[in-house]
Short mmCIF file of C-alpha atoms in Angstrom, two decimals:
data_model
loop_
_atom_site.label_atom_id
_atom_site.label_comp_id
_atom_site.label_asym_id
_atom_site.label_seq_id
_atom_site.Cartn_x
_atom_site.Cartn_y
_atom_site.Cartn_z
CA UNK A 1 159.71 142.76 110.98
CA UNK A 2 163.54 142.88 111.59
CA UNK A 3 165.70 146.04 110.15
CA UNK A 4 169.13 145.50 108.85
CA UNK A 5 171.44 148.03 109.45
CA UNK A 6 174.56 148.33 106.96
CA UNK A 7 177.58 148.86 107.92
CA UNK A 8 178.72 151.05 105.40
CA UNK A 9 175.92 153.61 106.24
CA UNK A 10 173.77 154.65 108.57
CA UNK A 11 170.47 154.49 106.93
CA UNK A 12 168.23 151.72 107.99
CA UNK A 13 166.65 148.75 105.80
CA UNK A 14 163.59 146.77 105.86
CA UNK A 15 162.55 143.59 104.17
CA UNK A 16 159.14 144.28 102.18
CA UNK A 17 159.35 141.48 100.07
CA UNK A 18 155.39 139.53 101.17
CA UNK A 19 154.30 142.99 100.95
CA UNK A 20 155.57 143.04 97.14
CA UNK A 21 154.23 139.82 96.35
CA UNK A 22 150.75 140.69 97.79
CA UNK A 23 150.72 143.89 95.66
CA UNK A 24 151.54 142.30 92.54
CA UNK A 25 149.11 139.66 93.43
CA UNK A 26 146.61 141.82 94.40
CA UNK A 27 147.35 143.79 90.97
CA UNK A 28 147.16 141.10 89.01
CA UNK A 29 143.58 139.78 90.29
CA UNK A 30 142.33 143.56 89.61
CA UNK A 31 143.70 143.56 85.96
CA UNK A 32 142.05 140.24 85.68
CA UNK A 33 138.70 141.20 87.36
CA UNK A 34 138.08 143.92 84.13
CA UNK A 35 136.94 140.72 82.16
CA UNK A 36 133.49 139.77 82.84
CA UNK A 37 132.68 136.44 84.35
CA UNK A 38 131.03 135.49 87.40
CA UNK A 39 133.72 135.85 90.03
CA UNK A 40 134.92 139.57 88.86
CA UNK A 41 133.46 140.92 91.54
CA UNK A 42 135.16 138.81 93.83
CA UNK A 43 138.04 139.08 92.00
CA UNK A 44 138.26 142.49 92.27
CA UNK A 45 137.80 142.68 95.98
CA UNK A 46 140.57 140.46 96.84
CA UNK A 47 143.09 142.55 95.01
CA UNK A 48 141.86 145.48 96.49
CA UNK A 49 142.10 143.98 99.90
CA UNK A 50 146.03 142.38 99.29
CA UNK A 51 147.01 145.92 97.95
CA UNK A 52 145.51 147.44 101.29
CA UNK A 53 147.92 144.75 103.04
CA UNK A 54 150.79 145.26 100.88
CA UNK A 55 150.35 149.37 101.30
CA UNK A 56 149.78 148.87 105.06
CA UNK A 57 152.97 146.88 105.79
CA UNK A 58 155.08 148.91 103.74
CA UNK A 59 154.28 152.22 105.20
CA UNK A 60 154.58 150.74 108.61
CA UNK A 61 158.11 149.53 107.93
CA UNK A 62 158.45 152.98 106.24
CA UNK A 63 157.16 154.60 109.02
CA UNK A 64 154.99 156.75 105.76
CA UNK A 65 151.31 155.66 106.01
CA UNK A 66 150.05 157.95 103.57
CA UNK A 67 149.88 155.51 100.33
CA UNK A 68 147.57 153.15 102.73
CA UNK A 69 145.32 155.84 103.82
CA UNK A 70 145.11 157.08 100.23
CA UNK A 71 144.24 154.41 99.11
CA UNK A 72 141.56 153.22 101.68
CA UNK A 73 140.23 156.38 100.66
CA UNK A 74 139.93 155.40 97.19
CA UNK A 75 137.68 152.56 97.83
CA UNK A 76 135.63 153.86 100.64
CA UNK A 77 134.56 157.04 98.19
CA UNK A 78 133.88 154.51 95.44
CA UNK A 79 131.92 151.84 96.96
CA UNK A 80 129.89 154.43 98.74
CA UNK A 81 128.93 156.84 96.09
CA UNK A 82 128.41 154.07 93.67
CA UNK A 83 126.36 152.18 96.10
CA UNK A 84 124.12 156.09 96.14
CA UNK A 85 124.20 156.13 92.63
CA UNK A 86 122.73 153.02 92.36
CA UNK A 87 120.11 153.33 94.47
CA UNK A 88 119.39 156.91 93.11
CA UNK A 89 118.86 155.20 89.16
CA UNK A 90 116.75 152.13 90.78
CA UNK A 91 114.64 155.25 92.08
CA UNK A 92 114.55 156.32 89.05
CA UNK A 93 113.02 153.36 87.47
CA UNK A 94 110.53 152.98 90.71
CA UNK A 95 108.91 156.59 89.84
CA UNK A 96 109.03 155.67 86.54
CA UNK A 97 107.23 152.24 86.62
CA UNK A 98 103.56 153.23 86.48
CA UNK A 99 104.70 155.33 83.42
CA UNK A 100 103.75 153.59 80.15
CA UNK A 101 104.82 155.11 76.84
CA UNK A 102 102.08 152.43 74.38
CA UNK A 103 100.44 149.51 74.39
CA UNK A 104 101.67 146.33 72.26
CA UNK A 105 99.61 143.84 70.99
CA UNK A 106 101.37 140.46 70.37
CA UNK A 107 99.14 137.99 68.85
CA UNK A 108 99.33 134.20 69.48
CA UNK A 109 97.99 131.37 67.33
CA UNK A 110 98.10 127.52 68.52
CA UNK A 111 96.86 124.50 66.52
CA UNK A 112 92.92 123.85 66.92
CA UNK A 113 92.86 127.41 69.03
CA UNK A 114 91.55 130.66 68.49
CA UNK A 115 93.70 134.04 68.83
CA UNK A 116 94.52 134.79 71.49
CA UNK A 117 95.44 138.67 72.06
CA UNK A 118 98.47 139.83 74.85
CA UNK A 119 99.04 142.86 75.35
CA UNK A 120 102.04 144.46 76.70
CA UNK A 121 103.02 147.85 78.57
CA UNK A 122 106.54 149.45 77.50
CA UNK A 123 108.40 151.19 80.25
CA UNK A 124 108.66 155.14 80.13
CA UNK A 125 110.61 157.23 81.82
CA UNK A 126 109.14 159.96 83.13
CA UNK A 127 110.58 163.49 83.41
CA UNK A 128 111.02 163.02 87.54
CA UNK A 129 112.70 159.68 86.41
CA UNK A 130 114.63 160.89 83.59
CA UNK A 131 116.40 163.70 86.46
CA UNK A 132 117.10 161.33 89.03
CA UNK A 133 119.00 158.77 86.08
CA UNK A 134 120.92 161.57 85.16
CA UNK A 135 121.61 162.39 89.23
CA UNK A 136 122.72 159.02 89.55
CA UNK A 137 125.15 158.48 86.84
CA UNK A 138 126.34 161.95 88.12
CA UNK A 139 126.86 160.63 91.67
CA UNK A 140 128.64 157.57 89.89
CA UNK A 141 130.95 159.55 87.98
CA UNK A 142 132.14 161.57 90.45
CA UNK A 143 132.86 158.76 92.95
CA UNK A 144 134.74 157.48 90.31
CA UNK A 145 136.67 160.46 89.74
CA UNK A 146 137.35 160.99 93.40
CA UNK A 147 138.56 157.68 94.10
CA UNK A 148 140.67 157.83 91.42
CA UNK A 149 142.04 160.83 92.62
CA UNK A 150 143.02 159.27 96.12
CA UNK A 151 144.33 156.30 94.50
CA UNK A 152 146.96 158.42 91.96
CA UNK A 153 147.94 159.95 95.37
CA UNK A 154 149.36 156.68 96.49
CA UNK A 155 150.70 155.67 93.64
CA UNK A 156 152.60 158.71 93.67
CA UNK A 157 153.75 158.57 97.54
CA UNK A 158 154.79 154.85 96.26
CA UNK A 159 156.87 156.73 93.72
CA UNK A 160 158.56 159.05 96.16
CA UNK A 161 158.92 156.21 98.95
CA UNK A 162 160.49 154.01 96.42
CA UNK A 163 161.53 155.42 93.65
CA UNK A 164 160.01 153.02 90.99
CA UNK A 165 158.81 155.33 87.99
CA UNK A 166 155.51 152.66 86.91
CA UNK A 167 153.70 153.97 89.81
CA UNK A 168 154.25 157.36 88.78
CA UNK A 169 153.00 155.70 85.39
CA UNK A 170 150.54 154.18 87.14
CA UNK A 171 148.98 157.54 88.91
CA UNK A 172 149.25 159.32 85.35
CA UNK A 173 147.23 156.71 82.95
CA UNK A 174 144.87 156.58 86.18
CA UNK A 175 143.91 159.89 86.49
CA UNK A 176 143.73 160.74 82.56
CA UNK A 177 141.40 157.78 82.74
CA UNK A 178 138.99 158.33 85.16
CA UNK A 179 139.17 161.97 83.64
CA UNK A 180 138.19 160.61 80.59
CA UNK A 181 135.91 157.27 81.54
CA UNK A 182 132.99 158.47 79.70
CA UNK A 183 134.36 157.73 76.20
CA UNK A 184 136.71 155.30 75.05
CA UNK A 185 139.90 156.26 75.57
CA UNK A 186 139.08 156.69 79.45
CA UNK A 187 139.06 153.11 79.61
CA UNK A 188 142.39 152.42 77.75
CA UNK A 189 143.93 154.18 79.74
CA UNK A 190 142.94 152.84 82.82
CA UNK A 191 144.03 149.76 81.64
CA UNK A 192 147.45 150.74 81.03
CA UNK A 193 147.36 151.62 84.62
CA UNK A 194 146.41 148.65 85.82
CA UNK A 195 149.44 147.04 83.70
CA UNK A 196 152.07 150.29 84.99
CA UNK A 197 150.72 149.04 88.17
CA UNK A 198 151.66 145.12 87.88
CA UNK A 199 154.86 146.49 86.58
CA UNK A 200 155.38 148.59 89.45
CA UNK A 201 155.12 145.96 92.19
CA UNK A 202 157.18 143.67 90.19
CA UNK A 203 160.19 146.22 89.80
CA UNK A 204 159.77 147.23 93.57
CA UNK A 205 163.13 145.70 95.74
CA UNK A 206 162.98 143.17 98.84
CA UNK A 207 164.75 145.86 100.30
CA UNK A 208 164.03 149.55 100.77
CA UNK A 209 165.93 152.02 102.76
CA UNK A 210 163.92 153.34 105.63
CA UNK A 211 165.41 157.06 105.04
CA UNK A 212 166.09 157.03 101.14
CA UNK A 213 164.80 160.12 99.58
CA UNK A 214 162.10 160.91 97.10
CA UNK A 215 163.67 160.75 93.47
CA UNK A 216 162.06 163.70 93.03
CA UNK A 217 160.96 166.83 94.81
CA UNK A 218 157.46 167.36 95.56
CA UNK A 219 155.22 170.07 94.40
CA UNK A 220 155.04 172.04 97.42
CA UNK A 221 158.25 171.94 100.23
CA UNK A 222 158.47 173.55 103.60
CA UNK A 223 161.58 175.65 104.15
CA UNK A 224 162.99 175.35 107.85
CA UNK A 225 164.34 178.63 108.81
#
């Protein structure tokens, strides 16, 4: 990394332009990972990973790592309590499985045959079952409101370190959304923070100023006496 030092003032500059084009790379695959296919999974966990790059280089040329440790945070809450609610719901179908709610007949009939009779168990869930499904969409839930929560954080110390208004866009639409994931509108607005987001990274300079100020002040400020 070199710094630039103008000569008309005395605050330092630092080129951050890869680390812009690996965000809005990295943005891009995650906006494109929300339609199903095959490779969205992968798809969404290289964008994760070149925003992680993108945040760490900036706020070590910023000498500001909070927006990379938020949003490390982010995933690391998600992947883990979605990985428990998982395995809480597939618990919930293992207590469940010797649980059968009727018995269907299904009757089969081939040329020069007799009938022949199959019949079939239907899945019920039992009451222990039914408590531990509801435990893990909890658990599911909440990681996603948590990491959500940790990501809007650094979106917003994006917003103060640089000054572009789509990542305070960005953190808004995200954290109505999560809010609000269990019905539709949760959704649509996470997807208009996944575009804020694009939009951010692509408005974001080659150049930021290593002591430029936050455009504006911040909830809470200590006073030096």
């Amino acid at each position: 990394m070199e710094a630039v030092t103008n000569s008309g003032s005395n605050s330092e500059t630092v080129d951050i332009s890869t680390e812009r084009t690996l965000g809005l790379i990295g943005s891009v695959l995650g906006l494109a990972s929300i339609v199903r296919t095959s490779v969205s999974g992968l798809l969404a966990l290289i964008g994760a990973v070149l925003i992680l790059v993108a945040l760490y280089g900036i706020g070590n040329k910023l000498e500001d790592e909070r927006p990379f440790n938020y949003y490390l945070k982010a995933i690391i809450v998600i992947f883990v309590l979605i990985m428990v609610g998982v395995i809480v719901i597939a618990a919930a179908l293992v207590v469940s499985s010797g649980s059968t709610s009727s018995m269907e007949n299904e009757f089969i009939m081939s040329p020069g045959s007799d009938i022949t009779i199959i019949e079939e168990e239907s899945p019920h869930l039992t009451g222990e079952g039914i408590v531990l499904l509801v435990i893990g969409a909890g658990i599911i839930i909440a990681g996603l409101i948590a990491g959500g929560y940790f990501q809007k954080k650094a979106w917003e110390a994006m917003y103060e370190l640089t000054g572009v208004e789509a990542f305070q866009n960005a953190a808004k639409f995200l954290w109505w959304g999560v809010l609000t994931i269990i019905i539709l509108i949760g959704a649509i607005l996470l997807l208009i923070s996944a575009i804020f987001q694009i939009i951010a990274f692509a408005n974001l300079p080659k150049r930021l100023s290593k002591r430029s100020t936050p455009p504006a002040p911040t909830p809470v400020e200590e006073l030096s006496w």
